């Protein structure tokens, strides 16, 4: 059993299409029905059904995100006719629907018999790419296609799957708590320093292929730490909830601190595991050294002393920024080491849009992701994205170790 379960634990199937110009006009009118829904009988059957729905519009930027709650009504408009049927899917107008444009992806994901998630994703956006990868779908048709989750199309809820589902506000918990006693024996019922927790996570995996396959090794370490942290977090948060809160404000502050801790810890965990890989490969570096204007790149190779030595060859310097997700924040690394014109950025955000990866290339920023995440990008993007192994080999070459 996967540590966090499978995609089929959350959805049983999806219907998807691109929105046509004619349909967009209908969405703006009082019709409020999706067209061409006959094939959706595979998901909703032949009986009238009122479905609780969450509507979500996803643009390219975070501020474009719009949520709305409502219902879908699945019915046969000719149910009184003895021999004809005409199925329709009616929805209530809402702010999420109103953001949609021609060519956007419409995806209706069935959660159970009476619950669905209706997602509208901007055409060619990162969100569309990630959803297409998640459900293994093609998004070129203006007619509904149906895909039921099966053994062949299911996915283990690894980090990329979880990050996409969390974008949809679907929370995933660990499948079991077997490691909890082990964590308590080491740290007690508290959050330890991130460097200690990362080291502990690595110690629970024997024979990680750190030399042979840095990409696979990183993912093994990172996924193990994610599982251990979420296991501990779940226990501690439940304990705090049982104690109760005196005011709503206290509860809100605790919730925010929990989310901020989670986000900050992910970034630290990535850096800790990368550092261990670099050390094991005998690569010299400085982590968190200061460059111009007190900028602080995550990693400078072979070190900050060489960076500030103007006699040291520039073509032997390397800079690596680290961001668990890029969003619009990738531009921050561009000014962090002015001596280095071609920079590198390590991330775990799969499916980044072609528009953004092209812009990164235009700024001489090379994107690095573990090899297992490359499949979430379009084929034309993959040749421009490095693996962690590629980057380690580059550093070894620049250090004269090849």
XYZ file of N, CA, C and O in Angstrom, residues 19-26 102-103 142:
44
model
N -13.701 24.114 -23.924
C -14.886 24.940 -24.097
C -14.857 25.615 -25.472
O -13.845 26.214 -25.847
N -15.957 25.508 -26.199
C -16.073 26.121 -27.525
C -16.613 27.543 -27.396
O -17.155 27.939 -26.361
N -16.469 28.320 -28.484
C -16.978 29.693 -28.486
C -18.483 29.708 -28.289
O -19.022 30.538 -27.547
N -19.186 28.774 -28.945
C -20.644 28.699 -28.797
C -21.016 28.392 -27.357
O -21.951 28.969 -26.792
N -20.245 27.506 -26.742
C -20.554 27.118 -25.365
C -20.284 28.255 -24.387
O -21.012 28.438 -23.415
N -19.231 29.036 -24.656
C -18.930 30.175 -23.795
C -20.101 31.151 -23.791
O -20.513 31.661 -22.744
N -20.695 31.396 -24.956
C -21.863 32.275 -25.013
C -22.997 31.711 -24.173
O -23.704 32.447 -23.481
N -23.153 30.382 -24.221
C -24.209 29.744 -23.428
C -23.929 29.869 -21.939
O -24.837 30.047 -21.125
N -12.990 30.702 -24.196
C -12.897 29.718 -25.269
C -11.547 29.003 -25.226
O -10.499 29.645 -25.111
N -11.588 27.678 -25.336
C -10.366 26.887 -25.342
C -9.898 26.425 -23.983
O -9.003 25.582 -23.879
N -13.557 19.360 -28.335
C -14.622 20.179 -27.772
C -15.836 19.336 -27.410
O -16.893 19.879 -27.071
